[in-house]
PDB file of C-alpha atoms in Angstrom:
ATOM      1  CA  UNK T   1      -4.653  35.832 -27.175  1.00 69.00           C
ATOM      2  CA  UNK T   2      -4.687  33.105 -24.782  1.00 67.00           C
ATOM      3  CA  UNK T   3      -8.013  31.337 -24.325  1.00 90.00           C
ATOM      4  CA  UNK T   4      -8.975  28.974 -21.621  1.00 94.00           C
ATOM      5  CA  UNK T   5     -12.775  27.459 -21.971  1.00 95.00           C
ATOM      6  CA  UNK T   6     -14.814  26.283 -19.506  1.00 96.00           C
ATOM      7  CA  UNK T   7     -17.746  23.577 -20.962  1.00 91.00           C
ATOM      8  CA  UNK T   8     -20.468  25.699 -18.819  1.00 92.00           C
ATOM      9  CA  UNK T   9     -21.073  29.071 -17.470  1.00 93.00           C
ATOM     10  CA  UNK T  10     -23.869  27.939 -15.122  1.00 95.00           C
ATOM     11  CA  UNK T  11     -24.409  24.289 -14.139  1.00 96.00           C
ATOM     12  CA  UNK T  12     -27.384  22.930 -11.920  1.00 97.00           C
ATOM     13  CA  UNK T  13     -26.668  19.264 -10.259  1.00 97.00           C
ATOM     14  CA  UNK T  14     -28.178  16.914  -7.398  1.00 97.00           C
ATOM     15  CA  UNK T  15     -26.871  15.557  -4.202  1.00 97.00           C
ATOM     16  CA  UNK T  16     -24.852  12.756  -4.572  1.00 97.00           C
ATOM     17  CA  UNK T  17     -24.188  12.932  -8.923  1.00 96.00           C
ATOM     18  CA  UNK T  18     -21.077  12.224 -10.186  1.00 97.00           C
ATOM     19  CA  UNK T  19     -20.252  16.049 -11.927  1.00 97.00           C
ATOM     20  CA  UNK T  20     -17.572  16.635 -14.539  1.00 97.00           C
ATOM     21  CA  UNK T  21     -15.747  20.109 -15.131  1.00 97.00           C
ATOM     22  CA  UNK T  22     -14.062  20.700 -18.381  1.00 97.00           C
ATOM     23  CA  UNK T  23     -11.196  22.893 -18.907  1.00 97.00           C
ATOM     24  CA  UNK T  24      -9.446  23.666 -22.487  1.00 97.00           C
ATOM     25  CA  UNK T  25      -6.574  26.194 -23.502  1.00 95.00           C
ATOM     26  CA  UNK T  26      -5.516  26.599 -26.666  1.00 93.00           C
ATOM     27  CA  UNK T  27      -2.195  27.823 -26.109  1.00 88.00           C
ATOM     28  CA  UNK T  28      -0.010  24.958 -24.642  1.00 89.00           C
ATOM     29  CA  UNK T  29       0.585  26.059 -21.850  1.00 89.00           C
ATOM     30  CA  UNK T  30       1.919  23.132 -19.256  1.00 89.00           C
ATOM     31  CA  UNK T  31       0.637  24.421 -16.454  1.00 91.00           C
ATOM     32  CA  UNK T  32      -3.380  23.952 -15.085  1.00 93.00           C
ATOM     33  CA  UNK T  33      -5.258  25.162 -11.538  1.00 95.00           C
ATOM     34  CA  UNK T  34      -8.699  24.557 -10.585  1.00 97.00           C
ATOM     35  CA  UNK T  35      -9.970  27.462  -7.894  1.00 96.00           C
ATOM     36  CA  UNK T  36     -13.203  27.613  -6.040  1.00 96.00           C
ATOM     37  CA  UNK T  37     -14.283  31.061  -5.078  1.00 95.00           C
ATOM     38  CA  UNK T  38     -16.494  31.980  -2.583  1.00 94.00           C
ATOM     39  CA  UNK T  39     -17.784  35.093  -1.522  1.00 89.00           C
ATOM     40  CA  UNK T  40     -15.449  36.345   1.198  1.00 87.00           C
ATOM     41  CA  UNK T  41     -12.672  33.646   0.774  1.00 90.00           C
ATOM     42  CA  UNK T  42     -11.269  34.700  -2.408  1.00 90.00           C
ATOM     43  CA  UNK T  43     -10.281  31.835  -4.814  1.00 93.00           C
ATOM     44  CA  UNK T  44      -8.615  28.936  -2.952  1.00 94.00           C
ATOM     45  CA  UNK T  45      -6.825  26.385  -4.876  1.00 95.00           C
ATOM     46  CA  UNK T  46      -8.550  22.512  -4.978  1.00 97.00           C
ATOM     47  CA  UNK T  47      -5.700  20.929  -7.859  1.00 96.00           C
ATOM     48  CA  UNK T  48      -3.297  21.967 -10.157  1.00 94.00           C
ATOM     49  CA  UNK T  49      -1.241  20.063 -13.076  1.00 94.00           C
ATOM     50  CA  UNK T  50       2.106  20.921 -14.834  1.00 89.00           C
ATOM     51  CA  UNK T  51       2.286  18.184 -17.185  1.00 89.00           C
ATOM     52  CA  UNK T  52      -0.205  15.459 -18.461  1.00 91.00           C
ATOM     53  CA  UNK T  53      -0.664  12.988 -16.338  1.00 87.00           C
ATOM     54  CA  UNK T  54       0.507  14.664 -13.389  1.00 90.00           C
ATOM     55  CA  UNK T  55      -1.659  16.449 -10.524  1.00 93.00           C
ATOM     56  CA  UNK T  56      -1.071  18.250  -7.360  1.00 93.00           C
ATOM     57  CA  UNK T  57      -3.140  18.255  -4.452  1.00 95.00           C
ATOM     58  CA  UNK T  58      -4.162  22.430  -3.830  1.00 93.00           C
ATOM     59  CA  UNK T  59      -5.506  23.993  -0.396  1.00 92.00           C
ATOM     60  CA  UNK T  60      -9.206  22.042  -0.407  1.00 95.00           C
ATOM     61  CA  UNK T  61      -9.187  18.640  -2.564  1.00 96.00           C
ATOM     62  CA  UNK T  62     -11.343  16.985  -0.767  1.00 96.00           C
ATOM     63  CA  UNK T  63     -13.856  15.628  -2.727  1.00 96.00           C
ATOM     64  CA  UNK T  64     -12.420  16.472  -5.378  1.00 97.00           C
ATOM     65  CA  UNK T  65     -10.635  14.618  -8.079  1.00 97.00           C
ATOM     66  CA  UNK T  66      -8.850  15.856 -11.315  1.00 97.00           C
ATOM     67  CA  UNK T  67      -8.023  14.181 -14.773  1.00 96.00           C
ATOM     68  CA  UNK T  68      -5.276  15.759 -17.634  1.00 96.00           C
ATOM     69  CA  UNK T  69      -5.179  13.371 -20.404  1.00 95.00           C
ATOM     70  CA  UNK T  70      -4.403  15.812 -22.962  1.00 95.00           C
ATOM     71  CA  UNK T  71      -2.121  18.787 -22.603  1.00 94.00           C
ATOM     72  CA  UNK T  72      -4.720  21.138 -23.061  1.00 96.00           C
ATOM     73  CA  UNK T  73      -7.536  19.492 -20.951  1.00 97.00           C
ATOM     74  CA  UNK T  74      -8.329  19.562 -17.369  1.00 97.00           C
ATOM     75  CA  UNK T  75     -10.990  17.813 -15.792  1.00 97.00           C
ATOM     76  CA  UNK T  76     -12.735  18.703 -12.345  1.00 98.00           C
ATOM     77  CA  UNK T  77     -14.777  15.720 -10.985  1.00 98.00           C
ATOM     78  CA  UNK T  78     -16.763  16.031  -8.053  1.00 97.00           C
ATOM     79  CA  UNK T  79     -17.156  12.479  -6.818  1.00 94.00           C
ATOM     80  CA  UNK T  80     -20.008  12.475  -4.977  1.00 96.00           C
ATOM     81  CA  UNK T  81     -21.555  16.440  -5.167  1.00 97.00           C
ATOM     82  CA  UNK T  82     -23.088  17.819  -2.352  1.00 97.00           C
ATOM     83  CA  UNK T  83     -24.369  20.960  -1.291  1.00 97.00           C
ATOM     84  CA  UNK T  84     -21.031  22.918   0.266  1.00 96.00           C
ATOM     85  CA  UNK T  85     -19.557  21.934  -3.318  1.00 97.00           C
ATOM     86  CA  UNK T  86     -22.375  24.900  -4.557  1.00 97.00           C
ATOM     87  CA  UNK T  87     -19.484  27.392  -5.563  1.00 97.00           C
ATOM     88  CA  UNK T  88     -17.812  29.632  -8.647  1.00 96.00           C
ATOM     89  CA  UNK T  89     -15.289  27.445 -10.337  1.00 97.00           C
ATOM     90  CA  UNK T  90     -12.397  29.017 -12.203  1.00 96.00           C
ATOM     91  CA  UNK T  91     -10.041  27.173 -14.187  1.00 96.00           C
ATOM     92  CA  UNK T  92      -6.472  28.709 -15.360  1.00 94.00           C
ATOM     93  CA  UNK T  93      -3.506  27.969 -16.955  1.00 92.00           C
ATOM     94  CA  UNK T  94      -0.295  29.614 -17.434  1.00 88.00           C
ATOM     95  CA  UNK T  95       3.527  28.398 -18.865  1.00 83.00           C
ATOM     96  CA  UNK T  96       6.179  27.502 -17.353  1.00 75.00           C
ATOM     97  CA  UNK T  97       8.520  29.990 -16.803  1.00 63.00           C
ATOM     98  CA  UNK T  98      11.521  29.183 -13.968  1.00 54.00           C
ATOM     99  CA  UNK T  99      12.416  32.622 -12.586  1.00 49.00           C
ATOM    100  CA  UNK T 100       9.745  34.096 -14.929  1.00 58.00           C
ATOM    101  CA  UNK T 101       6.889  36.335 -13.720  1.00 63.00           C
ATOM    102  CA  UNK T 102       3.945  33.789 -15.690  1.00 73.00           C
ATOM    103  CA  UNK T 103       0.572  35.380 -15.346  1.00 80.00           C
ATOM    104  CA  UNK T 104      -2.206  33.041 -15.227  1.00 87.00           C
ATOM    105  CA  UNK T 105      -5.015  33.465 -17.625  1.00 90.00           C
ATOM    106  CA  UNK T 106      -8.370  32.353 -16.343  1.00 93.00           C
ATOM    107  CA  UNK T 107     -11.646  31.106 -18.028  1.00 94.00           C
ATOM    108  CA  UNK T 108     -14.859  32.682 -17.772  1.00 92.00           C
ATOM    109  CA  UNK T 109     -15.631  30.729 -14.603  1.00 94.00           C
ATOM    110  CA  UNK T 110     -18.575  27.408 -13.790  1.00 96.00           C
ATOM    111  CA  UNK T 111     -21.243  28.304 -11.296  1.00 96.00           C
ATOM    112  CA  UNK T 112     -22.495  24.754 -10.123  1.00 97.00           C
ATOM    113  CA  UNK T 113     -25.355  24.585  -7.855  1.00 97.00           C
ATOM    114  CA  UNK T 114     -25.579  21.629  -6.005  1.00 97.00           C
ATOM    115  CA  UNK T 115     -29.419  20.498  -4.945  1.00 96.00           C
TER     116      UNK T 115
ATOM    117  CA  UNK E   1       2.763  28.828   4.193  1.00 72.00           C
ATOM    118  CA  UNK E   2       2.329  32.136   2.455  1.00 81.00           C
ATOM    119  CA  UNK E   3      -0.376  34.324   3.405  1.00 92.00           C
ATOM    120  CA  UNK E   4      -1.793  37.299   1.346  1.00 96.00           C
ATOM    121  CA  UNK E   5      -4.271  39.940   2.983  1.00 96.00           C
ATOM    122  CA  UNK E   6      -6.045  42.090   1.830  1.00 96.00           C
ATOM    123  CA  UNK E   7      -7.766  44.190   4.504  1.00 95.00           C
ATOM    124  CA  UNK E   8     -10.410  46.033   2.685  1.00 96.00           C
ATOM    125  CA  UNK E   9     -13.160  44.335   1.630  1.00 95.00           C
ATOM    126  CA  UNK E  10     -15.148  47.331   0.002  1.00 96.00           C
ATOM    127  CA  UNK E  11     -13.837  50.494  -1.061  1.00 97.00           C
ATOM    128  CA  UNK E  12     -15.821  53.200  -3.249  1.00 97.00           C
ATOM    129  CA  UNK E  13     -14.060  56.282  -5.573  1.00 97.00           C
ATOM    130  CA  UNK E  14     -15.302  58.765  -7.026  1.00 97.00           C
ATOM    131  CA  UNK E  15     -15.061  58.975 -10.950  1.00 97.00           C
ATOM    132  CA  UNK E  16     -12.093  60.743 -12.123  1.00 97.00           C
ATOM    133  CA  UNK E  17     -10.401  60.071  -8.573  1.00 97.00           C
ATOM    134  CA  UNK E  18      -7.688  58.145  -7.083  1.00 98.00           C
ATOM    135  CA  UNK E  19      -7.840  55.056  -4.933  1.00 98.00           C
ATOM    136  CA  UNK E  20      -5.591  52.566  -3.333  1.00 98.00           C
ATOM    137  CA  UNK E  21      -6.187  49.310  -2.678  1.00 98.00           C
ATOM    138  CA  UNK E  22      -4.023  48.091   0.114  1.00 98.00           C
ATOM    139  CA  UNK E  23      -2.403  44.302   0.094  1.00 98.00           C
ATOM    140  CA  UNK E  24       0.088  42.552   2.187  1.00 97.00           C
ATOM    141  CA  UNK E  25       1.488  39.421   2.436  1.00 96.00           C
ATOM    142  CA  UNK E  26       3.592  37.198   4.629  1.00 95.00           C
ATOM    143  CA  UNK E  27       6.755  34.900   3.338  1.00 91.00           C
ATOM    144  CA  UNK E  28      10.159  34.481   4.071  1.00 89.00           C
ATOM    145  CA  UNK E  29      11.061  33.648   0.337  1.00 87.00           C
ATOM    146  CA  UNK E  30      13.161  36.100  -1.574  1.00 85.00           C
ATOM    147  CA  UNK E  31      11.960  35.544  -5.133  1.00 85.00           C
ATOM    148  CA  UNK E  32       8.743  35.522  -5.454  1.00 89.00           C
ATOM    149  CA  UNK E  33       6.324  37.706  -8.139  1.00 91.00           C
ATOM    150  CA  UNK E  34       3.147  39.648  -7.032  1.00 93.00           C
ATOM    151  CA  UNK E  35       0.079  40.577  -9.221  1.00 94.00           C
ATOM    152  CA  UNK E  36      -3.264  42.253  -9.033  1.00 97.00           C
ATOM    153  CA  UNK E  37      -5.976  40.781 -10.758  1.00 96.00           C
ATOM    154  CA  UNK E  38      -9.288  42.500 -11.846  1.00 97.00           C
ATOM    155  CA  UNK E  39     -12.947  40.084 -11.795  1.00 95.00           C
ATOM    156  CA  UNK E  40     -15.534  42.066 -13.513  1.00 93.00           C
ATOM    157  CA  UNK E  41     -19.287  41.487 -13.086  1.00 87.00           C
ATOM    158  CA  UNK E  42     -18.708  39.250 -16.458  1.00 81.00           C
ATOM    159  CA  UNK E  43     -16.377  36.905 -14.099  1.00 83.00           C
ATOM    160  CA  UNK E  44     -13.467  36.745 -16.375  1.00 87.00           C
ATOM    161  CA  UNK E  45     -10.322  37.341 -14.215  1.00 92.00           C
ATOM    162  CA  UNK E  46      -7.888  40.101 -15.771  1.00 92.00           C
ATOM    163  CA  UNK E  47      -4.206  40.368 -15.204  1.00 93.00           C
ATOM    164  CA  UNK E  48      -4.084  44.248 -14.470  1.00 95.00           C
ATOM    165  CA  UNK E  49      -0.543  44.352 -13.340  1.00 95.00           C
ATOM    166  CA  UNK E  50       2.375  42.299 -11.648  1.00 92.00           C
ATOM    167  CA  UNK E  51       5.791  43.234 -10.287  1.00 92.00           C
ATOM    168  CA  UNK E  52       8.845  41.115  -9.470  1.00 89.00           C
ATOM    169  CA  UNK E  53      10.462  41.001  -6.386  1.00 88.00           C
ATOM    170  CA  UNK E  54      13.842  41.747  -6.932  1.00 86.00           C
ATOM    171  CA  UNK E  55      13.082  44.893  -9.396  1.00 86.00           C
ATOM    172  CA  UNK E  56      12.787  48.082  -6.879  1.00 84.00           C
ATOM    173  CA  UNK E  57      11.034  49.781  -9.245  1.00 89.00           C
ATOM    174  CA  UNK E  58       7.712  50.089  -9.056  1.00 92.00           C
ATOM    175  CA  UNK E  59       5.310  48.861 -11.909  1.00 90.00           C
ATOM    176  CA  UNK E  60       3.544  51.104 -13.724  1.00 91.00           C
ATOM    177  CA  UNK E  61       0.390  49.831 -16.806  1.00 91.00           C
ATOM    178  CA  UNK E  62      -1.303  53.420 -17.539  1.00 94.00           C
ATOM    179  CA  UNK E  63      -3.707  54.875 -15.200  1.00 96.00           C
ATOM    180  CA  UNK E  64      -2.579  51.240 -12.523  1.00 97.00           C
ATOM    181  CA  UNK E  65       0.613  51.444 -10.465  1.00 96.00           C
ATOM    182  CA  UNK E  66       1.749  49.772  -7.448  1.00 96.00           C
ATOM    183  CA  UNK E  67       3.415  51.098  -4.640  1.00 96.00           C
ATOM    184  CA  UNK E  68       5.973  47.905  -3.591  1.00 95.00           C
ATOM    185  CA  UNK E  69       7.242  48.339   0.207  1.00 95.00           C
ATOM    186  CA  UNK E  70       9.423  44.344   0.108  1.00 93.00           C
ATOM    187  CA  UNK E  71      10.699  45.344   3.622  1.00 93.00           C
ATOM    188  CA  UNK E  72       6.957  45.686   5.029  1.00 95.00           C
ATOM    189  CA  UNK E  73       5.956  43.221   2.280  1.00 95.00           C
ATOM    190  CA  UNK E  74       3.657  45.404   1.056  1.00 96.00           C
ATOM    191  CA  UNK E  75       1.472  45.502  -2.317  1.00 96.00           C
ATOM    192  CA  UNK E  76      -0.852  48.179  -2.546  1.00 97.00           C
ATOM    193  CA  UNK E  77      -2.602  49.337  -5.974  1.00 98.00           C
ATOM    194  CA  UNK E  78      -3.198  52.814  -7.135  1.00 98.00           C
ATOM    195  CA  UNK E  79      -5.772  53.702  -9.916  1.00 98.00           C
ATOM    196  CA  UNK E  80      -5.756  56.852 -11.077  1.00 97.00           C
ATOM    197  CA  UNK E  81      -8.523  58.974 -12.908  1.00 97.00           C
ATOM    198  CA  UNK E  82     -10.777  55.797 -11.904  1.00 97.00           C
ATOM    199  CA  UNK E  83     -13.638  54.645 -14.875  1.00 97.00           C
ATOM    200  CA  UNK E  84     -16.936  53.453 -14.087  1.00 96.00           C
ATOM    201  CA  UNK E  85     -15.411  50.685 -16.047  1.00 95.00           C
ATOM    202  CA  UNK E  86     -13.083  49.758 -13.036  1.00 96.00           C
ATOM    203  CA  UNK E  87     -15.564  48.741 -10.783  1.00 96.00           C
ATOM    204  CA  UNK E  88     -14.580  45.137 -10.027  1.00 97.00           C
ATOM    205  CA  UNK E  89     -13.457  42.870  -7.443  1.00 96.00           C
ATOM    206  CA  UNK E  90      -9.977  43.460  -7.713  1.00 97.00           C
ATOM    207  CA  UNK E  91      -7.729  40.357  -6.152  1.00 97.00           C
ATOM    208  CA  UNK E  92      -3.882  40.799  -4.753  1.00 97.00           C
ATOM    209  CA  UNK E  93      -1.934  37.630  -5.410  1.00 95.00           C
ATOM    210  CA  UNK E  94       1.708  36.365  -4.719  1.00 93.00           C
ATOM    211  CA  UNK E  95       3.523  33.676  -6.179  1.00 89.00           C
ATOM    212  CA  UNK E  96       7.039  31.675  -5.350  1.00 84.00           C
ATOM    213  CA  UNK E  97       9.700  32.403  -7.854  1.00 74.00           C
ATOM    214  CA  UNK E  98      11.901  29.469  -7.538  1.00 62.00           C
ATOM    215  CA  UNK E  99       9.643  27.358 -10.062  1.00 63.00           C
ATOM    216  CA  UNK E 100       7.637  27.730 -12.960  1.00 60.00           C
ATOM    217  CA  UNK E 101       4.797  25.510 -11.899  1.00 71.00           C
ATOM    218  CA  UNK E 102       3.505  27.049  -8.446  1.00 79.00           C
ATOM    219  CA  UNK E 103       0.250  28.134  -8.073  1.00 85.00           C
ATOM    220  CA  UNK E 104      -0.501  31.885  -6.832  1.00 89.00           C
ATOM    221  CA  UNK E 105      -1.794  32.719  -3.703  1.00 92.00           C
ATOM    222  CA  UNK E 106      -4.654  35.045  -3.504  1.00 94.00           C
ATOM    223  CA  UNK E 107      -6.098  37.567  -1.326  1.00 95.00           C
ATOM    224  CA  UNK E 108      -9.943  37.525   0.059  1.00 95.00           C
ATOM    225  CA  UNK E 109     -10.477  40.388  -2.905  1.00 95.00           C
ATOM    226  CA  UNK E 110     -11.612  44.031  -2.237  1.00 97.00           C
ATOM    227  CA  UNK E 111     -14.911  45.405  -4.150  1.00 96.00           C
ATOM    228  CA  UNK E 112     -14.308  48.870  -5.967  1.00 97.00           C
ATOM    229  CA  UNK E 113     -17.205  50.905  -6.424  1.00 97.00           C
ATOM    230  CA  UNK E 114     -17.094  53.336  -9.050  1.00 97.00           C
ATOM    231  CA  UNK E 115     -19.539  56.657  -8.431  1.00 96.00           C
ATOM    232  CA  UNK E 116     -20.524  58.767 -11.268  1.00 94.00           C
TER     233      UNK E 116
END
């Protein structure tokens, strides 16, 4: 079974911290997507990565900034938090697959809370 | 850019009924791959079932079939003999078929209630 961990389930910041998100999936898998869901938006898309080193900007990056070192690691970094970044984070990863119907598999989800 | 609706936001069933949850979406690609995703109270997202464009069959996972209209680029979702375990925010999603790395597309999400 695929797994994808996220470093917190709940996560309580201030105004104006630096925050990291981690993201890890154990099954090599090239492709990785940050989301922020919101009640009554649905998950929107901030970044995604299909390779390390590389990173695509998603619907709402601003403010956002992402880091793959490592195949199987994907960072969120919230410059400068503030209180609209207060939000469900979902990281997810999937293969590639040209012309295949790749599901992506989601972790368990970060809810950061921005004071 | 493609669009994916999903114009329920609540819907409640009965246990041992049928629902449908109803899903479109707007694109002028023609390969492309559509899924429904369950989110549980525990948060994890759950890949309940997904169907591929140019198959005209429907998909079918057990008691979760779609009903897939391409020419009104429709999606809709049909659970049969519903669980209290169902109860979730269930999420419609689309995504291009012409790569292997783009991102899906979701719907706003519609909120099953199960009622015992």
């Amino acid at each position: 079974d695929v797994k994808v961990t996220q470093s917190s389930r709940y996560l309580v910041k201030r105004t104006g911290e630096k925050v990291f998100l981690e993201c890890v999936q154990d099954m090599d898998h090239e492709n990785m997507f940050w989301y922020r869901q919101d009640p009554g938006l649905g998950l929107r898309l901030i970044y995604f990565s299909y390779d390390v080193k590389m990173k695509e900007k998603g619907d709402i990056p601003e403010g956002y900034s992402v880091s793959r070192e490592k195949k199987e690691r994907f960072s969120l970094i919230l410059e400068s938090a503030s209180t609209n970044q207060t939000s469900m984070y979902l990281c997810a990863s999937s293969l590639w697959g040209q012309g295949r119907s790749q599901p992506q598999h989601f972790g368990d989800g970060t809810r950061l809370s921005i004071l | 850019a493609q669009t994916v609706t999903q114009s329920q936001p609540e819907m409640s069933v009965q246990e041992a009924e049928t629902v449908t949850l109803s899903c479109t979406y707007d694109t002028s690609e023609s390969d492309y791959y559509l899924f429904w995703y369950k989110q549980p109270p525990s948060r994890q997202m759950i890949l309940v079932i997904r169907q591929e464009a140019y198959k005209q069959q429907n998909a079918t996972e057990n008691r979760f079939s779609v009903n897939f209209q391409k020419a009104a680029k429709s999606f809709s979702l049909k659970i049969s003999d519903s669980q209290l375990g169902d109860a979730a925010m269930y999420f419609c999603a689309y995504r291009r078929g012409n790569s292997g790395n783009t991102p899906l597309v979701f719907g706003k999400g519609t909120r099953l209630s199960v009622i015992a």
